[in-house]
PDB file of N, CA, C and O in Angstrom:
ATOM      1  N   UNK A  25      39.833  89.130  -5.601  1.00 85.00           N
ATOM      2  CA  UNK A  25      40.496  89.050  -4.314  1.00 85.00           C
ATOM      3  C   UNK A  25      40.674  90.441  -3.714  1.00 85.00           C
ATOM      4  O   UNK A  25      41.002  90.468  -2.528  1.00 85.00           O
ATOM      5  N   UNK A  26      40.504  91.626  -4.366  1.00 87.00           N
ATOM      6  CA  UNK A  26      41.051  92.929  -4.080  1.00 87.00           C
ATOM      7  C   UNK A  26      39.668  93.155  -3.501  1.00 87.00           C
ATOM      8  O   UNK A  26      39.534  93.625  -2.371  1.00 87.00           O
ATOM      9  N   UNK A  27      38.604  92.814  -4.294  1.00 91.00           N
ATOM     10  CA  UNK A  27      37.425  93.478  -3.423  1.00 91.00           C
ATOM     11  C   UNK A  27      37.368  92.598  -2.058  1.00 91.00           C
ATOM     12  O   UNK A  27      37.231  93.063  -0.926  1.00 91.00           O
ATOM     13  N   UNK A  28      37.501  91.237  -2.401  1.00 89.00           N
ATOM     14  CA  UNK A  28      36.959  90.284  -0.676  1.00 89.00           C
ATOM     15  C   UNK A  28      38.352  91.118   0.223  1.00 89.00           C
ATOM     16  O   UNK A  28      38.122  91.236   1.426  1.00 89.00           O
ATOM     17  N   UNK A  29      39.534  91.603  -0.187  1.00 90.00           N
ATOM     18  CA  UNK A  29      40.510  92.329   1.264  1.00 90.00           C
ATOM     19  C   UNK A  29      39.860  93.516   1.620  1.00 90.00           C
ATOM     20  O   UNK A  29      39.946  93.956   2.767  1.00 90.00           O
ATOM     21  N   UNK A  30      38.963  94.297   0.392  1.00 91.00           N
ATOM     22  CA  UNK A  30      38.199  95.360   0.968  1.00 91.00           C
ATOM     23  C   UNK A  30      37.083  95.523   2.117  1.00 91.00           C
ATOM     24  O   UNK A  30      36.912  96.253   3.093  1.00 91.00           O
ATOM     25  N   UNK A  31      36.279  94.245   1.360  1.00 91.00           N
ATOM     26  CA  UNK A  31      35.003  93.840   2.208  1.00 91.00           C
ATOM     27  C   UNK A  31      35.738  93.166   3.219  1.00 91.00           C
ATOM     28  O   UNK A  31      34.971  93.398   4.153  1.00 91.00           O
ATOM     29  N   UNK A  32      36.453  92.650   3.611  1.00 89.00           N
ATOM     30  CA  UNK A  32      37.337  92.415   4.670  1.00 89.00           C
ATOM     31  C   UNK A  32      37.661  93.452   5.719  1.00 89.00           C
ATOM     32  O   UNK A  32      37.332  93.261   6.890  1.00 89.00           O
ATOM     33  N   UNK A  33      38.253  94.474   5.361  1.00 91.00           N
ATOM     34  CA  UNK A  33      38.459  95.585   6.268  1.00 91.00           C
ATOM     35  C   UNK A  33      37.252  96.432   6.590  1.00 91.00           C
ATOM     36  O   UNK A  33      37.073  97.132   7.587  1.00 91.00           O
ATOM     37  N   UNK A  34      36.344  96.206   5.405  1.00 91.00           N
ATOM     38  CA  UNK A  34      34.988  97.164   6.114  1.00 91.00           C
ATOM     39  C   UNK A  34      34.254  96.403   7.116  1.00 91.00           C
ATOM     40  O   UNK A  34      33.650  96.962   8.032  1.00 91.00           O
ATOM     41  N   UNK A  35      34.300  94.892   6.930  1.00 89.00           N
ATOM     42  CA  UNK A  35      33.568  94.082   8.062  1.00 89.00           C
ATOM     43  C   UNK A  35      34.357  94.297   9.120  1.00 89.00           C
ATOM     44  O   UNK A  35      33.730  94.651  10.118  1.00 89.00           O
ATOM     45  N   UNK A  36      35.852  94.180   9.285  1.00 86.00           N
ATOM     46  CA  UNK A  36      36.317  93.981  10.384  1.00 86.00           C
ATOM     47  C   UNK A  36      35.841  95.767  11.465  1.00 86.00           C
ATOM     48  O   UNK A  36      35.448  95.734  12.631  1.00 86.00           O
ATOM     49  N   UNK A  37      36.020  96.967  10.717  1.00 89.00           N
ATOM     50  CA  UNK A  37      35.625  98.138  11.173  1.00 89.00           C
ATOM     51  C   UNK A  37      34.354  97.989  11.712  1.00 89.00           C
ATOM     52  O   UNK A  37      34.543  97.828  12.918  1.00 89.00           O
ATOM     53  N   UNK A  38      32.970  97.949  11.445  1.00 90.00           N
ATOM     54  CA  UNK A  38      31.952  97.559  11.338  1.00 90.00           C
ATOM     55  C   UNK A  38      31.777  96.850  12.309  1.00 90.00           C
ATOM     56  O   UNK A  38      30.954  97.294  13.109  1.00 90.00           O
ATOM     57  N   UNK A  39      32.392  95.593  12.636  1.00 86.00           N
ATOM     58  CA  UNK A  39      32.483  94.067  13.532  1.00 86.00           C
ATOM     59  C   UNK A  39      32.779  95.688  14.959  1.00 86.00           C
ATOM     60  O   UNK A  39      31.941  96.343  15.580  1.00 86.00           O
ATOM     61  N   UNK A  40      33.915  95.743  14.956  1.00 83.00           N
ATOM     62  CA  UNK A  40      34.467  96.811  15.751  1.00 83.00           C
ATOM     63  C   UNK A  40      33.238  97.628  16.810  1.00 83.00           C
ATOM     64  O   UNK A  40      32.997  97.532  18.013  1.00 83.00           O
ATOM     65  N   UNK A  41      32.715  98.340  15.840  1.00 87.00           N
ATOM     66  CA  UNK A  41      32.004  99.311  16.109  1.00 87.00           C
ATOM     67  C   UNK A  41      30.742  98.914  16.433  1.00 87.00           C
ATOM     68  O   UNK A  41      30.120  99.874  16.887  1.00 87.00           O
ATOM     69  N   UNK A  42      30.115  97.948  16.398  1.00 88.00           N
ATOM     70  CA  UNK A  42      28.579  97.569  16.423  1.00 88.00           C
ATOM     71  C   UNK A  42      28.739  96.235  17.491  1.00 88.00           C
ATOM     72  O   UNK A  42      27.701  95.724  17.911  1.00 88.00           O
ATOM     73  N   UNK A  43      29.950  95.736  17.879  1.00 84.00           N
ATOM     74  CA  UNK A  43      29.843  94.590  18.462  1.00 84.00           C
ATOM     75  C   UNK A  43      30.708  94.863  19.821  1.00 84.00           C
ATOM     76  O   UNK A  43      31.931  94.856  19.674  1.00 84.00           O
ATOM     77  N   UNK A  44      30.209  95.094  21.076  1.00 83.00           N
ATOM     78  CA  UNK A  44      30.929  95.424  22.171  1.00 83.00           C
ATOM     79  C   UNK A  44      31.009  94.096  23.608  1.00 83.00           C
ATOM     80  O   UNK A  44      30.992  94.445  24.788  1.00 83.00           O
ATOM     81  N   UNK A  45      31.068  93.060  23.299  1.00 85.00           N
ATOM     82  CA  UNK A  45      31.470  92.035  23.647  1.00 85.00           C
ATOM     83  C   UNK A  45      32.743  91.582  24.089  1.00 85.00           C
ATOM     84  O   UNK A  45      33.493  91.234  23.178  1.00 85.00           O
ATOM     85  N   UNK A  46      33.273  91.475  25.484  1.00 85.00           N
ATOM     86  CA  UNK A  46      34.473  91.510  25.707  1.00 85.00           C
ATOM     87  C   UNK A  46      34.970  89.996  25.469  1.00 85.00           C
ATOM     88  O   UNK A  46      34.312  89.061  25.926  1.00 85.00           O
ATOM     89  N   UNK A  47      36.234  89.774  24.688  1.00 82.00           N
ATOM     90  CA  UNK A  47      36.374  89.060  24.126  1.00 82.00           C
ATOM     91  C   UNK A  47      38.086  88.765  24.031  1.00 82.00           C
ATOM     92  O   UNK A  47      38.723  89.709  23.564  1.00 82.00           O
ATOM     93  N   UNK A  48      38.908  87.502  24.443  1.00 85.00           N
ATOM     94  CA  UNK A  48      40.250  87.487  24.289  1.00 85.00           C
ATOM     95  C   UNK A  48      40.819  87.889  22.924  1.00 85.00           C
ATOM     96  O   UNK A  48      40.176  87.481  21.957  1.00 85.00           O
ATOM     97  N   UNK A  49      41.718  88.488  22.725  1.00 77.00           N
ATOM     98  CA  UNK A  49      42.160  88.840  21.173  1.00 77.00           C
ATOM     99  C   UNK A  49      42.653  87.588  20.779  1.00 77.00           C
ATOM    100  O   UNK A  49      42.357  87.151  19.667  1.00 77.00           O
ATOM    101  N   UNK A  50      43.371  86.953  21.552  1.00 81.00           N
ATOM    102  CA  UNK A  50      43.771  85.502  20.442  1.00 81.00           C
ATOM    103  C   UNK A  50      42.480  84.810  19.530  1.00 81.00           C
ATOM    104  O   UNK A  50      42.260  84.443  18.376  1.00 81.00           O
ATOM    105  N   UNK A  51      41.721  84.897  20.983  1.00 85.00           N
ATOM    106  CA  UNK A  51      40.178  84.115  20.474  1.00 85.00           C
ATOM    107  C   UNK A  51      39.135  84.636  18.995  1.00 85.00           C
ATOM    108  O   UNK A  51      38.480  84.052  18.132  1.00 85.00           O
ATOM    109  N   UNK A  52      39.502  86.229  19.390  1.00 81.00           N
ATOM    110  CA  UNK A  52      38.719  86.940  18.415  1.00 81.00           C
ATOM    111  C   UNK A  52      39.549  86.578  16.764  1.00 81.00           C
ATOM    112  O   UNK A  52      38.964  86.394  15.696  1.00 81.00           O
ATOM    113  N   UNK A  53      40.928  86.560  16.992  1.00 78.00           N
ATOM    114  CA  UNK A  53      41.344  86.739  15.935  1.00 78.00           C
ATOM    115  C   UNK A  53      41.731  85.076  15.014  1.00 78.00           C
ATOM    116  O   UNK A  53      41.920  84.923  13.807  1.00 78.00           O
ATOM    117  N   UNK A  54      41.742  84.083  16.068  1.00 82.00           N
ATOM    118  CA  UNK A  54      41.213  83.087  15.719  1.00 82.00           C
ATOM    119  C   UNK A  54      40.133  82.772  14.940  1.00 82.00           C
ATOM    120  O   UNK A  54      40.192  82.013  13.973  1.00 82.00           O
ATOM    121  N   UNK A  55      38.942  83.444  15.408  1.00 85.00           N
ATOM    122  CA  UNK A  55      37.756  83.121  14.879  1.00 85.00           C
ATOM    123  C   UNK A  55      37.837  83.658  13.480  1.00 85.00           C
ATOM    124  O   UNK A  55      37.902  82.999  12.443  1.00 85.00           O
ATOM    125  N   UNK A  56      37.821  85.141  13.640  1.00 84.00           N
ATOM    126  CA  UNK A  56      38.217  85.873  12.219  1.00 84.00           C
ATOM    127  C   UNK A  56      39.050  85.159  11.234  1.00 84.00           C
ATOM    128  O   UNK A  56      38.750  85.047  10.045  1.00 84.00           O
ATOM    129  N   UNK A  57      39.994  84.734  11.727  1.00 88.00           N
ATOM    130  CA  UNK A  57      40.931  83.740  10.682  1.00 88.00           C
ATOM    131  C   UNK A  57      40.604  82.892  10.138  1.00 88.00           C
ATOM    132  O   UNK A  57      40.759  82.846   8.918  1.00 88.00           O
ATOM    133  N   UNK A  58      39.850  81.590  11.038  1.00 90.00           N
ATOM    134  CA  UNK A  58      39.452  80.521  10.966  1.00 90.00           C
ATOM    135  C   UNK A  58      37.679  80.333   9.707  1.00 90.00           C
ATOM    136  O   UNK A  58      37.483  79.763   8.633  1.00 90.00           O
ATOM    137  N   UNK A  59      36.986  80.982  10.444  1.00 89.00           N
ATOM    138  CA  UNK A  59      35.897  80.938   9.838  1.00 89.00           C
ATOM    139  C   UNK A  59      35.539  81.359   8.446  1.00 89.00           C
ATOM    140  O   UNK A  59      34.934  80.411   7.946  1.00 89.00           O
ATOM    141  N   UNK A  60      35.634  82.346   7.591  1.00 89.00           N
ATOM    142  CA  UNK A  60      36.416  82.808   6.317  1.00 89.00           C
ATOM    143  C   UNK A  60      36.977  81.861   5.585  1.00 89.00           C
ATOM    144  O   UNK A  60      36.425  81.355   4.607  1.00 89.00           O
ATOM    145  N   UNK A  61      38.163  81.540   6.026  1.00 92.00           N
ATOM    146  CA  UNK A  61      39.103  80.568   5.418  1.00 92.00           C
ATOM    147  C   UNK A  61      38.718  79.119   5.113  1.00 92.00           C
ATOM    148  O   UNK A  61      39.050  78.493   4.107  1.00 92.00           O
ATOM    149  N   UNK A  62      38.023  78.710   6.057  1.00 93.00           N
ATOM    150  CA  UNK A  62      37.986  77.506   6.187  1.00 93.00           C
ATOM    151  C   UNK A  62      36.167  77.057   5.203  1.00 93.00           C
ATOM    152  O   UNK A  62      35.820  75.917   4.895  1.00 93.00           O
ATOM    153  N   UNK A  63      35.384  78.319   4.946  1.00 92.00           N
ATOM    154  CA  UNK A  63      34.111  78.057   4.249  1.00 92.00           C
ATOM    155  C   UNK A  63      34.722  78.312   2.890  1.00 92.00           C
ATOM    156  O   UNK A  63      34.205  78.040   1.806  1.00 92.00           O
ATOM    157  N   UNK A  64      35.867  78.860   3.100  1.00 92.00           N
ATOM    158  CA  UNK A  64      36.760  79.484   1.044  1.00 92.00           C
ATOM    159  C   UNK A  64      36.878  78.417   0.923  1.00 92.00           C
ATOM    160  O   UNK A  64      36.164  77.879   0.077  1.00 92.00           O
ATOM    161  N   UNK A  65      37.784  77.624   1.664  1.00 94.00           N
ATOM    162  CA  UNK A  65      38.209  76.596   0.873  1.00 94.00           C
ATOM    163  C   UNK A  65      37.220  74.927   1.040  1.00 94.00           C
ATOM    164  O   UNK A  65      37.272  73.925   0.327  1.00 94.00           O
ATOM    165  N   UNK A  66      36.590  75.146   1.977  1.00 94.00           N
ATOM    166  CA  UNK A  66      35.770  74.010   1.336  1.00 94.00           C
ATOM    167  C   UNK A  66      34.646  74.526   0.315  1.00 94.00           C
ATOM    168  O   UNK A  66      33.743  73.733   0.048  1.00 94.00           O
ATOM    169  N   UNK A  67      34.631  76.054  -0.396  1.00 93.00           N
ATOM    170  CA  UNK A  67      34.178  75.882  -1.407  1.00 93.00           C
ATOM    171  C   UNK A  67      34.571  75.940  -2.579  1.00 93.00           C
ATOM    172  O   UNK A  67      33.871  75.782  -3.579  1.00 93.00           O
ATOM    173  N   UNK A  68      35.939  76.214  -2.532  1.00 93.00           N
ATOM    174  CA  UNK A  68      36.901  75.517  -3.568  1.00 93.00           C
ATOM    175  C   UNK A  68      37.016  74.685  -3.640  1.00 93.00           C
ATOM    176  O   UNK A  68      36.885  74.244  -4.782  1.00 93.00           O
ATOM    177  N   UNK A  69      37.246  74.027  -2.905  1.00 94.00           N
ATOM    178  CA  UNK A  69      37.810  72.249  -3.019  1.00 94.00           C
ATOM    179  C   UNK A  69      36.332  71.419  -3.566  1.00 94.00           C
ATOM    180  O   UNK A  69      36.388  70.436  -4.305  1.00 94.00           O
ATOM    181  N   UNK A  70      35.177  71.944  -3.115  1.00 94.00           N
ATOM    182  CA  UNK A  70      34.253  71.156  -3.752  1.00 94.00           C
ATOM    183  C   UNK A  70      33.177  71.845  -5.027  1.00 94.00           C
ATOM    184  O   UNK A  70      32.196  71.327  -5.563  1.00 94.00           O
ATOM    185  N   UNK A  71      33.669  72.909  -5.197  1.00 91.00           N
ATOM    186  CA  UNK A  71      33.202  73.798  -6.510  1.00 91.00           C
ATOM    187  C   UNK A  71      33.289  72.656  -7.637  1.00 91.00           C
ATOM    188  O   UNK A  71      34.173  71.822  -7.835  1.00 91.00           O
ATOM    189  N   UNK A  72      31.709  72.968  -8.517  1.00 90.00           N
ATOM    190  CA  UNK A  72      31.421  72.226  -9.597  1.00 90.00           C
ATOM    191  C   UNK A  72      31.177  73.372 -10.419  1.00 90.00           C
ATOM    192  O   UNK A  72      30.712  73.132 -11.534  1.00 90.00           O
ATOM    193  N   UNK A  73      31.409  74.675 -10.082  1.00 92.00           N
ATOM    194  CA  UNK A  73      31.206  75.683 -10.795  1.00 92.00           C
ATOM    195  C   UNK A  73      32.169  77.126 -10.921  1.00 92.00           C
ATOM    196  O   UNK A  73      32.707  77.696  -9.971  1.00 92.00           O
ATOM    197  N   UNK A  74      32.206  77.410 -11.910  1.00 92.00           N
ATOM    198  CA  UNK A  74      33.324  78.657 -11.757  1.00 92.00           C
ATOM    199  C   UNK A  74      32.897  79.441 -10.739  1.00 92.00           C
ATOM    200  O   UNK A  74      33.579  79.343  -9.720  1.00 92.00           O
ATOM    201  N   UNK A  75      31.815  80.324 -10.689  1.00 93.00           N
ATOM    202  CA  UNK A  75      31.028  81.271  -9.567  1.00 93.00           C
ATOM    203  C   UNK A  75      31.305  81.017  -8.033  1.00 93.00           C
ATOM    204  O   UNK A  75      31.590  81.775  -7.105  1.00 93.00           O
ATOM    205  N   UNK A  76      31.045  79.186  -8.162  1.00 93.00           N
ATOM    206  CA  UNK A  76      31.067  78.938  -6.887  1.00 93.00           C
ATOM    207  C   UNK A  76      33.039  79.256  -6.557  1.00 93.00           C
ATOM    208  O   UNK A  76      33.177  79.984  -5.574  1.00 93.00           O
ATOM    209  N   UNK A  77      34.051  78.940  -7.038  1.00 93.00           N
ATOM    210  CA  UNK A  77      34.748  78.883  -6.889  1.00 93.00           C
ATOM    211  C   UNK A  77      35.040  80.462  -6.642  1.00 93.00           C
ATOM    212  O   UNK A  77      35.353  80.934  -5.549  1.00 93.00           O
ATOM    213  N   UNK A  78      34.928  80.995  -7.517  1.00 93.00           N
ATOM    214  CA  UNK A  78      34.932  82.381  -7.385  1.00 93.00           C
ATOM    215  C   UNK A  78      34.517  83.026  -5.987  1.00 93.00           C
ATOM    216  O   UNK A  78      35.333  83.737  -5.401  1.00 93.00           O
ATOM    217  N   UNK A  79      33.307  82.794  -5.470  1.00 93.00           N
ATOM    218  CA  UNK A  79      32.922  82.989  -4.188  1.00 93.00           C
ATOM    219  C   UNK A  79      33.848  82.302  -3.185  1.00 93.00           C
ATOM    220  O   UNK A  79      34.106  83.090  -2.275  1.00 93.00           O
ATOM    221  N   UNK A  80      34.421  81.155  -3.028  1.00 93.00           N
ATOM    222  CA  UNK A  80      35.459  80.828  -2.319  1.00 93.00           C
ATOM    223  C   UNK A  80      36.894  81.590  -2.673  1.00 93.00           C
ATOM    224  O   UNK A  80      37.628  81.237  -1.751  1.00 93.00           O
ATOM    225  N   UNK A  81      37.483  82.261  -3.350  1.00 92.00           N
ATOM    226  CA  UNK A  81      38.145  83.082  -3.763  1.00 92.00           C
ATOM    227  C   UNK A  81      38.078  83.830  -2.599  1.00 92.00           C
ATOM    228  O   UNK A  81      38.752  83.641  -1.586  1.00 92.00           O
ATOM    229  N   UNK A  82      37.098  84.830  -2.810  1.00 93.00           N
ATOM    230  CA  UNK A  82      36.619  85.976  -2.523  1.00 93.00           C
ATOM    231  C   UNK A  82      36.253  85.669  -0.837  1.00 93.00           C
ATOM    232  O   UNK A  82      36.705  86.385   0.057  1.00 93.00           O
ATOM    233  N   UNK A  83      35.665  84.889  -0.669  1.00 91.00           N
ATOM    234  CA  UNK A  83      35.782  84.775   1.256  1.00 91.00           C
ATOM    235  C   UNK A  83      37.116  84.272   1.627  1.00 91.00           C
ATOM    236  O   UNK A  83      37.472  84.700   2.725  1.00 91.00           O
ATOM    237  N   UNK A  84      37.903  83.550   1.088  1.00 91.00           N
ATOM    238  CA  UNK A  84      39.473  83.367   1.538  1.00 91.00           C
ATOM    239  C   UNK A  84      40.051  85.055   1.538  1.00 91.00           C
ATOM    240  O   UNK A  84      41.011  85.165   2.301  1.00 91.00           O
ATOM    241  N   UNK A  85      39.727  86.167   0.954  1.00 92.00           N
ATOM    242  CA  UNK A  85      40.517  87.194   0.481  1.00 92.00           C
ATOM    243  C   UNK A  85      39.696  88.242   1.370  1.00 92.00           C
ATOM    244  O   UNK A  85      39.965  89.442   1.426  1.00 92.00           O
ATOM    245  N   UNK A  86      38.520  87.527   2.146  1.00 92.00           N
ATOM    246  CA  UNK A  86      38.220  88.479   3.542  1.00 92.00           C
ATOM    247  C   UNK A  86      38.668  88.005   4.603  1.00 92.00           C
ATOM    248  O   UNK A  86      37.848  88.220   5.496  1.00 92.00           O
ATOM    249  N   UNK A  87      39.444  87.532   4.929  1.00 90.00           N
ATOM    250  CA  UNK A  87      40.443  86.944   5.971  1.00 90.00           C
ATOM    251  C   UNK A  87      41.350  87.743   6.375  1.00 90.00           C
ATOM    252  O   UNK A  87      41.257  88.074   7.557  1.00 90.00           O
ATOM    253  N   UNK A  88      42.300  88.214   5.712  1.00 90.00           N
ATOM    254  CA  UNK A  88      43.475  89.070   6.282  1.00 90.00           C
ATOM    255  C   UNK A  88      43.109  90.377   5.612  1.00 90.00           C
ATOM    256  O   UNK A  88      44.003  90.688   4.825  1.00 90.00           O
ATOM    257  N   UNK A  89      42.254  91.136   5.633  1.00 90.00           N
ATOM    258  CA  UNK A  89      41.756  91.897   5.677  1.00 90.00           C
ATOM    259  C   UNK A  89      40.989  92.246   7.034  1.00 90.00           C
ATOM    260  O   UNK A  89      41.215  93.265   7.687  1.00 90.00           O
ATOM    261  N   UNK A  90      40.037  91.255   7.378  1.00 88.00           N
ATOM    262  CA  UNK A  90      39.778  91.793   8.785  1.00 88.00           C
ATOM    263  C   UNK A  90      40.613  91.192   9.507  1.00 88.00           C
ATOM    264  O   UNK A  90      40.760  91.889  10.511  1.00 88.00           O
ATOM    265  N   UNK A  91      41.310  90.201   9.573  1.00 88.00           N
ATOM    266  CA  UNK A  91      42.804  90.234  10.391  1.00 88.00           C
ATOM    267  C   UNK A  91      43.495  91.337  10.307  1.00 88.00           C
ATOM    268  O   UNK A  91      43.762  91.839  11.399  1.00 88.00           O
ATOM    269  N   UNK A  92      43.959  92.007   9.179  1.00 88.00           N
ATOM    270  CA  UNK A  92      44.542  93.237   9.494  1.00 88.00           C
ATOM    271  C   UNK A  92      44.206  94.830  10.561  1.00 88.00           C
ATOM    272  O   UNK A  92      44.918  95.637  11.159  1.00 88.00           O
ATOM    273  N   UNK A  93      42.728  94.643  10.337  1.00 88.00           N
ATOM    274  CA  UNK A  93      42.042  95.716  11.316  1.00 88.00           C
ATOM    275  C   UNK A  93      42.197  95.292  12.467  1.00 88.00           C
ATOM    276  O   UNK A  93      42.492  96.266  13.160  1.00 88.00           O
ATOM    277  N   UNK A  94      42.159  94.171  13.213  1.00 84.00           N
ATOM    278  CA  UNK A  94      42.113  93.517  14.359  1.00 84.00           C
ATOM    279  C   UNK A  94      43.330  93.317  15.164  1.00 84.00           C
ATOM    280  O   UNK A  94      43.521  93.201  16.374  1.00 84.00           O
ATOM    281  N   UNK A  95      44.429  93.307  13.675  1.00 84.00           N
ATOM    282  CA  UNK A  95      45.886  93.264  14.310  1.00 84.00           C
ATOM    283  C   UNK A  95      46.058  94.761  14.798  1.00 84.00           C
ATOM    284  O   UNK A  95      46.463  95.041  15.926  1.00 84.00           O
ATOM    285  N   UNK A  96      45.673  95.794  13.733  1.00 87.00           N
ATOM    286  CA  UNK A  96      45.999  97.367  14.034  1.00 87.00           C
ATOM    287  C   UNK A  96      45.248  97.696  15.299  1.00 87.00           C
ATOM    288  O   UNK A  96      45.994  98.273  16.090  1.00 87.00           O
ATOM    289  N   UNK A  97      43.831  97.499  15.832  1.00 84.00           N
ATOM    290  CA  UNK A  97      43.456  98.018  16.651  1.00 84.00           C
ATOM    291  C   UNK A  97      43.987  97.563  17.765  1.00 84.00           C
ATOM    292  O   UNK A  97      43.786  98.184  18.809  1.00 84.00           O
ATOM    293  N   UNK A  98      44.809  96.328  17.756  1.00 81.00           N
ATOM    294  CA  UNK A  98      45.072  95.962  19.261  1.00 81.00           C
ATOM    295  C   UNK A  98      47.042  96.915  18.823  1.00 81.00           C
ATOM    296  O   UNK A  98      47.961  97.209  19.587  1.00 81.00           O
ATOM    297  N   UNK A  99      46.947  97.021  17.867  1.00 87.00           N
ATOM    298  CA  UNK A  99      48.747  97.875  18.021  1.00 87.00           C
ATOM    299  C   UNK A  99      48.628  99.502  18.646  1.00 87.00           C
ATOM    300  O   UNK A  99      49.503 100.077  19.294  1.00 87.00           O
ATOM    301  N   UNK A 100      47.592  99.926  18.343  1.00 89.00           N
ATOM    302  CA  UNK A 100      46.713 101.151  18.621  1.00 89.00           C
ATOM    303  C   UNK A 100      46.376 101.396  20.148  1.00 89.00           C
ATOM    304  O   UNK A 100      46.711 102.407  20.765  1.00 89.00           O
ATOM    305  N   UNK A 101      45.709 100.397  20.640  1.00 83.00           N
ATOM    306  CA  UNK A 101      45.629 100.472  22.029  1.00 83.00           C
ATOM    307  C   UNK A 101      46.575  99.723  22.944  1.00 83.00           C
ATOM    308  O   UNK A 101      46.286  99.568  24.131  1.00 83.00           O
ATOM    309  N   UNK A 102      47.782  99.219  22.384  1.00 76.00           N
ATOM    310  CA  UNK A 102      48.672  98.965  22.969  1.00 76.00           C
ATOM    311  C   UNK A 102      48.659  97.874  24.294  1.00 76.00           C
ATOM    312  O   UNK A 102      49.087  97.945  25.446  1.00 76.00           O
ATOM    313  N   UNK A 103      47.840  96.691  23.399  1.00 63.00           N
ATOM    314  CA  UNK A 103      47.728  95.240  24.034  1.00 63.00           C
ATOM    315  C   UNK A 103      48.975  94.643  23.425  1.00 63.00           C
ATOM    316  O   UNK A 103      49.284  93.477  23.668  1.00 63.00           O
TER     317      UNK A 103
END
């Protein structure tokens, strides 16, 4: 889980910097939330395998990680 909050914050930086698409922050941070979370746990919930479960772990634990970059950059520019 420590590495998917890492790979979390490097995607969300990354997402940042390479993607200049104007975009509502609720919407953006919706998506970020939503999408992550929601492939973790339907691959937990239907894991027949440790790995696989493991990989749902690990994309639930890139969620608030790039939520966190997304929350800071909009505290930063003062939206």
């Amino acid at each position: 889980m420590l590495v998917g909050g890492a790979v979390g914050v490097i995607a969300g930086v990354l997402t940042t910097l390479l993607v200049h698409v104007s975009m509502r922050p609720d919407a953006a941070i919706g998506l970020v939330l939503a999408g992550p979370t929601l492939l973790g746990l339907v691959l937990i919930l239907t894991a027949g395998r440790r790995w696989v479960t493991v990989w749902g772990t690990f994309l639930l634990a890139v969620a608030p990680g790039w939520f966190g970059v997304l929350v800071l950059i909009q505290v930063v520019n003062g939206v």
